[in-house]
Coordinates of C-alpha atoms in Angstrom, one line a residue:
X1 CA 0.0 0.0 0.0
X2 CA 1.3 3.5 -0.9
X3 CA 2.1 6.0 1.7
X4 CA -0.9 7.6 3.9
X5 CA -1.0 11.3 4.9
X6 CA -3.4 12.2 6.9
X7 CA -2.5 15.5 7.5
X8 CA -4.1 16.5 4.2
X9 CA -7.3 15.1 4.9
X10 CA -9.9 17.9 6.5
X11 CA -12.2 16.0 8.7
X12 CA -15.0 17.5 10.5
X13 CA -16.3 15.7 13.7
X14 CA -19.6 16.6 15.6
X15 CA -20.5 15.2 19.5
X16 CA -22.9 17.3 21.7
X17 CA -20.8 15.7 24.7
X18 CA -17.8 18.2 25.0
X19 CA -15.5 16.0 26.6
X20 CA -15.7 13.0 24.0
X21 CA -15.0 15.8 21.4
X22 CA -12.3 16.6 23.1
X23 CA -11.1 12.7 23.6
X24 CA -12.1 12.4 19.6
X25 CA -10.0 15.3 18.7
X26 CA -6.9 14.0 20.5
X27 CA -6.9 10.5 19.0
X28 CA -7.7 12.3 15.5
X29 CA -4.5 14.4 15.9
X30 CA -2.2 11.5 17.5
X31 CA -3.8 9.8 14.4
X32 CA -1.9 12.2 12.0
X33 CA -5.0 14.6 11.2
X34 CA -4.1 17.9 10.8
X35 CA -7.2 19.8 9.4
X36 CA -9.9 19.1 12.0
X37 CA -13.4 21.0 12.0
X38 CA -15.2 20.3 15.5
X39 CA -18.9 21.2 16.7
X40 CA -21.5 19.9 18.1
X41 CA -25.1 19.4 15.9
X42 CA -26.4 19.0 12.5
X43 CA -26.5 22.7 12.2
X44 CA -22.3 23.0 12.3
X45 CA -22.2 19.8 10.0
X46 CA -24.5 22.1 6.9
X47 CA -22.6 25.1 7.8
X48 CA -19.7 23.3 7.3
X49 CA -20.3 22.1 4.2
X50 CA -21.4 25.2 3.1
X51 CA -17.4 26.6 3.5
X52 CA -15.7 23.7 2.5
X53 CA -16.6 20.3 2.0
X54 CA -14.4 17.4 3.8
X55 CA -13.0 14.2 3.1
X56 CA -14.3 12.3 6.0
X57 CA -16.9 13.3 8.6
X58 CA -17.4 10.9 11.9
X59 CA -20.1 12.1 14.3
X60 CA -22.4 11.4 17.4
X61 CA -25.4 9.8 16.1
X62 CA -27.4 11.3 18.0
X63 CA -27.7 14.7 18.0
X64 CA -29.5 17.9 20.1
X65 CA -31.2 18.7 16.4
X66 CA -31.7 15.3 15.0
X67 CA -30.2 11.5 14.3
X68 CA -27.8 11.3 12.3
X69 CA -29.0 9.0 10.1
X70 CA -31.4 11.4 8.4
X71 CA -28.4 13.5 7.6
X72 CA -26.7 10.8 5.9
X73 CA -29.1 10.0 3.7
X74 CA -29.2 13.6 2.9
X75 CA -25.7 13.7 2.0
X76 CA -26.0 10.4 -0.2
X77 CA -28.5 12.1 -1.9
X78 CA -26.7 15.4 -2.7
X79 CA -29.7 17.4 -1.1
X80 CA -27.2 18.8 1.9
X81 CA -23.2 19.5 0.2
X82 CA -21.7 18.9 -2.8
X83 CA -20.4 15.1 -2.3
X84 CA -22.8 12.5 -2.1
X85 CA -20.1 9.9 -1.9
X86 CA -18.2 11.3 1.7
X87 CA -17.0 8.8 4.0
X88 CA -19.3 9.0 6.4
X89 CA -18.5 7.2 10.2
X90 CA -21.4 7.5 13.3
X91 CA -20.3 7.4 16.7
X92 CA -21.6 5.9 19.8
X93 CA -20.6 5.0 23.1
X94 CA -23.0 1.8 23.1
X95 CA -22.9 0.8 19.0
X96 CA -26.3 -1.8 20.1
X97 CA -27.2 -3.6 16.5
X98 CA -30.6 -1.5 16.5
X99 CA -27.9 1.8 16.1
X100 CA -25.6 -0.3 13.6
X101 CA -28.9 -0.9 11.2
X102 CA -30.2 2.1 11.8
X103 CA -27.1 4.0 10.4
X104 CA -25.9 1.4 7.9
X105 CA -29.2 1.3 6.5
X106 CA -29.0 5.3 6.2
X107 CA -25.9 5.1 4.1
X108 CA -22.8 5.2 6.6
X109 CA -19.6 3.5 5.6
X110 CA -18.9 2.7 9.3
X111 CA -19.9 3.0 13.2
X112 CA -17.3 3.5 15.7
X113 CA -17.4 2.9 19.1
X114 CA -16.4 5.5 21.5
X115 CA -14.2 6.2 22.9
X116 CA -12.1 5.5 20.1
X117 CA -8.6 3.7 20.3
X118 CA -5.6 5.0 18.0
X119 CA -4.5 2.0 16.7
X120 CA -8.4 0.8 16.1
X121 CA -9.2 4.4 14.4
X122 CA -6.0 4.1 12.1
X123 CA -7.1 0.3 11.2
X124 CA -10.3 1.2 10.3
X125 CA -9.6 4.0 8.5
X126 CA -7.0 1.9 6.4
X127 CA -9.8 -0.2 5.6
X128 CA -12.1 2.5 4.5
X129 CA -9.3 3.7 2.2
X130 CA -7.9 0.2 0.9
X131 CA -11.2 -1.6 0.5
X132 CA -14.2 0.4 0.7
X133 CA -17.7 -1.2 -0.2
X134 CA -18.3 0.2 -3.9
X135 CA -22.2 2.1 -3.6
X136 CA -25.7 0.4 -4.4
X137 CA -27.2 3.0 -6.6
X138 CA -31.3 2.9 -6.6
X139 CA -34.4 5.2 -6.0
X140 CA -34.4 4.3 -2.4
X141 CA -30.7 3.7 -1.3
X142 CA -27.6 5.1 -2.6
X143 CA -24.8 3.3 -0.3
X144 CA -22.1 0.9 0.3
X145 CA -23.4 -2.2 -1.0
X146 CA -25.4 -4.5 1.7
X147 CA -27.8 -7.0 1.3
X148 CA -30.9 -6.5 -0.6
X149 CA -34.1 -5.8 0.9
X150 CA -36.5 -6.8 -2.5
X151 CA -35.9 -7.6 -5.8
X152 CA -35.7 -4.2 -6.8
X153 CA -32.4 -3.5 -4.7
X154 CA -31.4 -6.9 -5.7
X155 CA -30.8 -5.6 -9.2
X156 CA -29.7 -1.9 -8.7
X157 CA -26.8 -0.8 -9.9
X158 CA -23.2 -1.1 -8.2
X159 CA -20.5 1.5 -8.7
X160 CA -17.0 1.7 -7.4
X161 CA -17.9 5.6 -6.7
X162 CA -15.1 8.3 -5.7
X163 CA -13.4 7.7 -1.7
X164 CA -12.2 11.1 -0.8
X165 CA -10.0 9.8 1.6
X166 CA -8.6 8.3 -0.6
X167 CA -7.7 10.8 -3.1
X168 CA -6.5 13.2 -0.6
X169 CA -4.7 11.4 2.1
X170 CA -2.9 8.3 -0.7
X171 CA -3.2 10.3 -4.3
X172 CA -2.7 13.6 -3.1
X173 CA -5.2 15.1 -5.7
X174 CA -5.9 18.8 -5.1
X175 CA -9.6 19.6 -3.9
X176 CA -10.5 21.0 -7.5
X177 CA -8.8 17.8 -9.1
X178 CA -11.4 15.3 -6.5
X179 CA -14.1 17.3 -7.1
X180 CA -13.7 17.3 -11.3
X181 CA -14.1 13.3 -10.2
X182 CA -16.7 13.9 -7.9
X183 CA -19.0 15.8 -10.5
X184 CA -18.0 13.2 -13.3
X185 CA -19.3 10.3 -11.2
X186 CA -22.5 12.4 -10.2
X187 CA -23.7 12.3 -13.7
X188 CA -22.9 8.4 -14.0
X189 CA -25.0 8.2 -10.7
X190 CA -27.6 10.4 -11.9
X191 CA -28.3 8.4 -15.2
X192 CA -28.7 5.3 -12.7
X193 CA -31.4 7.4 -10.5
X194 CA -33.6 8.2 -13.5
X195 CA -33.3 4.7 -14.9
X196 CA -34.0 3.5 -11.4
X197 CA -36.7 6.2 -10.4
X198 CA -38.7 5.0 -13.9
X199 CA -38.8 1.5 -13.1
X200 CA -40.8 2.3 -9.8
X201 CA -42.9 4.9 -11.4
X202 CA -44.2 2.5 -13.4
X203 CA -45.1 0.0 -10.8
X204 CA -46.5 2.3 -8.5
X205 CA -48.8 3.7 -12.2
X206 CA -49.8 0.1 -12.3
X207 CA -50.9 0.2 -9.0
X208 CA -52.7 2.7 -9.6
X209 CA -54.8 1.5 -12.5
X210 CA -56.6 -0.5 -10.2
X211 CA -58.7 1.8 -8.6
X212 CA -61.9 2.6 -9.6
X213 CA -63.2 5.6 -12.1
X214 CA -62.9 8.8 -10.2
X215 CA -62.9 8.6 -6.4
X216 CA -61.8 10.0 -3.3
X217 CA -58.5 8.3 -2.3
X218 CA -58.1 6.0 0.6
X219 CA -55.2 6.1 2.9
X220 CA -52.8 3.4 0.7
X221 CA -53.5 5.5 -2.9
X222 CA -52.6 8.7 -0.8
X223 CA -49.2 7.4 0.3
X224 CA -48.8 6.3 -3.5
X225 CA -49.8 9.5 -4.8
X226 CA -47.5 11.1 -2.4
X227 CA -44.5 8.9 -3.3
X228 CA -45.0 9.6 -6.9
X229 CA -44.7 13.3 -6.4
X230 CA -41.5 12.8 -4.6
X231 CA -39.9 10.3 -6.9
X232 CA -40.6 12.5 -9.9
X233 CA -39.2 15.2 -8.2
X234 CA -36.1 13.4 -7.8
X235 CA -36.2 12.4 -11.2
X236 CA -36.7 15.9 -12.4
X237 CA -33.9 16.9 -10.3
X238 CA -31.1 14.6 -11.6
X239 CA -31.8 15.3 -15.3
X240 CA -29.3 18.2 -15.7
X241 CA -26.3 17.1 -17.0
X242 CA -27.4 14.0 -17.6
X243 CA -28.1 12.0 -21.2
X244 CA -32.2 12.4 -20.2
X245 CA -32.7 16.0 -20.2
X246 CA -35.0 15.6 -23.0
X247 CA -37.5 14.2 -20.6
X248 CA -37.3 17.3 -18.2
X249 CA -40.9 19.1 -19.9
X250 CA -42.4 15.3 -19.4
X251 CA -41.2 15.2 -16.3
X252 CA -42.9 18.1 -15.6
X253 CA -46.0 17.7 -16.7
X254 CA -46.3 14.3 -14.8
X255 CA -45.5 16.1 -11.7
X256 CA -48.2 19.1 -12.2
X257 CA -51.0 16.1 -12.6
X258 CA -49.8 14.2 -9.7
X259 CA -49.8 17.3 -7.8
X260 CA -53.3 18.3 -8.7
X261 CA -54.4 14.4 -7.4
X262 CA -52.2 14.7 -4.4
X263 CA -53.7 18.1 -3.5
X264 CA -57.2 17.5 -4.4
X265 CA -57.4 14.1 -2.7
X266 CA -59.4 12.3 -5.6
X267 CA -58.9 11.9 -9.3
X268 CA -60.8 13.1 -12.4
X269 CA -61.7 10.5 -14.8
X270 CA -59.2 12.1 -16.9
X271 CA -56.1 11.7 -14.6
X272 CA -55.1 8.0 -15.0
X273 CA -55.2 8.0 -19.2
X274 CA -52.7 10.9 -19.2
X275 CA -50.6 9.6 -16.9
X276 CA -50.3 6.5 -18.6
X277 CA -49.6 8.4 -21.9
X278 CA -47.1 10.4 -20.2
X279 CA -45.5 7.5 -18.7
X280 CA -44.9 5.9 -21.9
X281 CA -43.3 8.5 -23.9
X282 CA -40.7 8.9 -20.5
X283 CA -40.1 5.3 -21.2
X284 CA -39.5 6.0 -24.8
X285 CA -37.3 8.8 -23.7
X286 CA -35.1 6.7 -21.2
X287 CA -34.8 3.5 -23.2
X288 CA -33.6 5.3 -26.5
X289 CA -31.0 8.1 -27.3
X290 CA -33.4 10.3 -30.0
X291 CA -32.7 13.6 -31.3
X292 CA -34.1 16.8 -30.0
X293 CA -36.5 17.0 -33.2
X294 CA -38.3 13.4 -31.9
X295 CA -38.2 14.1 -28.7
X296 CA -40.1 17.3 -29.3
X297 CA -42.7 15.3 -31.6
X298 CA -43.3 13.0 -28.8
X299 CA -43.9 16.0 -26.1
X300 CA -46.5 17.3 -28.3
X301 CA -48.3 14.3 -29.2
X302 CA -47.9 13.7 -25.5
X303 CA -49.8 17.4 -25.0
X304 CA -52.2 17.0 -27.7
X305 CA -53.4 13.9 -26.1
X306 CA -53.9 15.3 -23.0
X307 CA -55.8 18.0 -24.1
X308 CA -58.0 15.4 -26.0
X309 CA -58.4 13.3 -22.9
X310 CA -59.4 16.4 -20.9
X311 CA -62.0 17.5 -23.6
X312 CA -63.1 13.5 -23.7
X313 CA -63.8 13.6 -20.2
X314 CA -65.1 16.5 -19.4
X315 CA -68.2 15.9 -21.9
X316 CA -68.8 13.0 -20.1

């Protein structure tokens, strides 16, 4: 193994317990760390980010303005910072396997018992470095690999994603050098998110084809409706840059009907016909590479039938 420096890595560690921050400092610095950004909530942690993003952050899961394993997920899913694939280590002075799940599941790359032991830290570390997992990429979970929970995760992508620990403390990049990889990799993981986030729109649309005509919605269609939104959200979000930013006004319009269901509570006999139609040309748009010029075709065939299926209905 090549030579490890540390000293180059910034860190940033959070514990609302002042004297295990201190304790965590001193083994970080006896460690080799050099750069080390301290604090004490999830508030610090964003702030953080906001100056300058680290290489490796270990915190307190719990902490005075939430668990940490919310914040994780955040981070995976580049909706707090600018690297979703940060190492990422909880703390906890009693790691039970409830806490272990609980932040593994979130996205974490490890949990580390406190207080934390030189020689253990430095092992660990070397791990995380030498053979860290490559990610699970899917609508649901973006992480180190673990076992699947359906058959959906089952066959999600897996990527050998950027370790920033890595390239700082063993390749020495310079920050804009990791992040050029960083932003690179994004797109590659984006492109897996929209393929990913289509194949569960269109099981939850199938679900949804099984309700009746135009009624109110019951608790289970609510929750569907409501994960829909979100998921084509997320969709809509990860197309720039991406090879499916030809989908973005579909995306769009899929998202203004679903919002319209969601808020009204109930659909309109026209609601399930459109979606289906808009559905379909997304698939189109995912599973081939067409030009601008078709893609525009199918968006306004897409439009017209709406507008037909609204005029359909509503004479009914």
């Amino acid at each position: 193994m090549r030579s490890v420096d540390l000293a180059k890595v910034r860190v940033i560690i959070a514990d609302p317990d002042p004297k295990s921050l201190i304790l965590t400092r001193k083994t970080l610095l006896q460690a080799g760390f050099k750069d080390i950004i301290q604090g004490s909530d999830l508030a610090f942690i964003t702030q953080a980010f906001s100056s300058k993003m680290p290489e490796l952050l270990i915190s307190e899961i719990t902490l005075p303005d939430g668990e940490l394993s919310g914040f994780v997920r955040k981070i995976r899913h580049k909706k707090v910072g600018d690297n979703p694939f940060l190492v990422i280590a909880g703390l906890s002075q009693t790691p039970t396997p409830e806490l272990v799940t609980r932040i593994t599941e979130a996205g974490a790359d490890d949990l580390l018992a406190k207080p934390i032991a030189v020689e253990k830290l430095h092992a660990r570390l070397i791990r995380l470095i030498e053979e860290r997992k490559p990610f699970t990429i899917n609508g649901n979970y973006i992480g180190p690999i673990r076992k699947p929970r359906n058959s959906f995760e089952a066959m999600a992508d897996r990527k050998q994603v950027p370790n920033s620990l890595r390239m700082k403390a063993v390749d020495g990049l310079t920050s804009d050098e990791a992040d050029d990889i960083i932003q690179s990799a994004m797109h590659e993981v984006n492109a897996s998110m929209v393929k990913s986030h289509a194949k569960e729109i269109e099981l939850h649309i199938k679900w949804l084809k099984t309700i009746e005509n135009s009624s109110a919605l019951d608790e289970k269609t609510k929750k569907c409706v409501k994960k829909l939104v979100s998921i084509v959200e997320d969709t809509n979000r990860r197309l720039d840059g991406s090879n499916y930013e030809h989908i973005g006004e579909l995306c769009m319009a899929l998202w203004g009907i679903l919002c319209q269901i969601d808020e009204s509570g109930q659909f309109e006999k026209w609601n399930l016909p459109i979606i289906e139609q808009i559905n379909e040309a997304i698939k189109m748009g995912i599973s081939t590479s067409p030009n601008l010029a078709t893609i525009r075709l199918i968006t306004n065939v897409v439009h017209e039938k709406i507008n037909s299926l609204k005029e359909q209905y509503s004479s009914l």
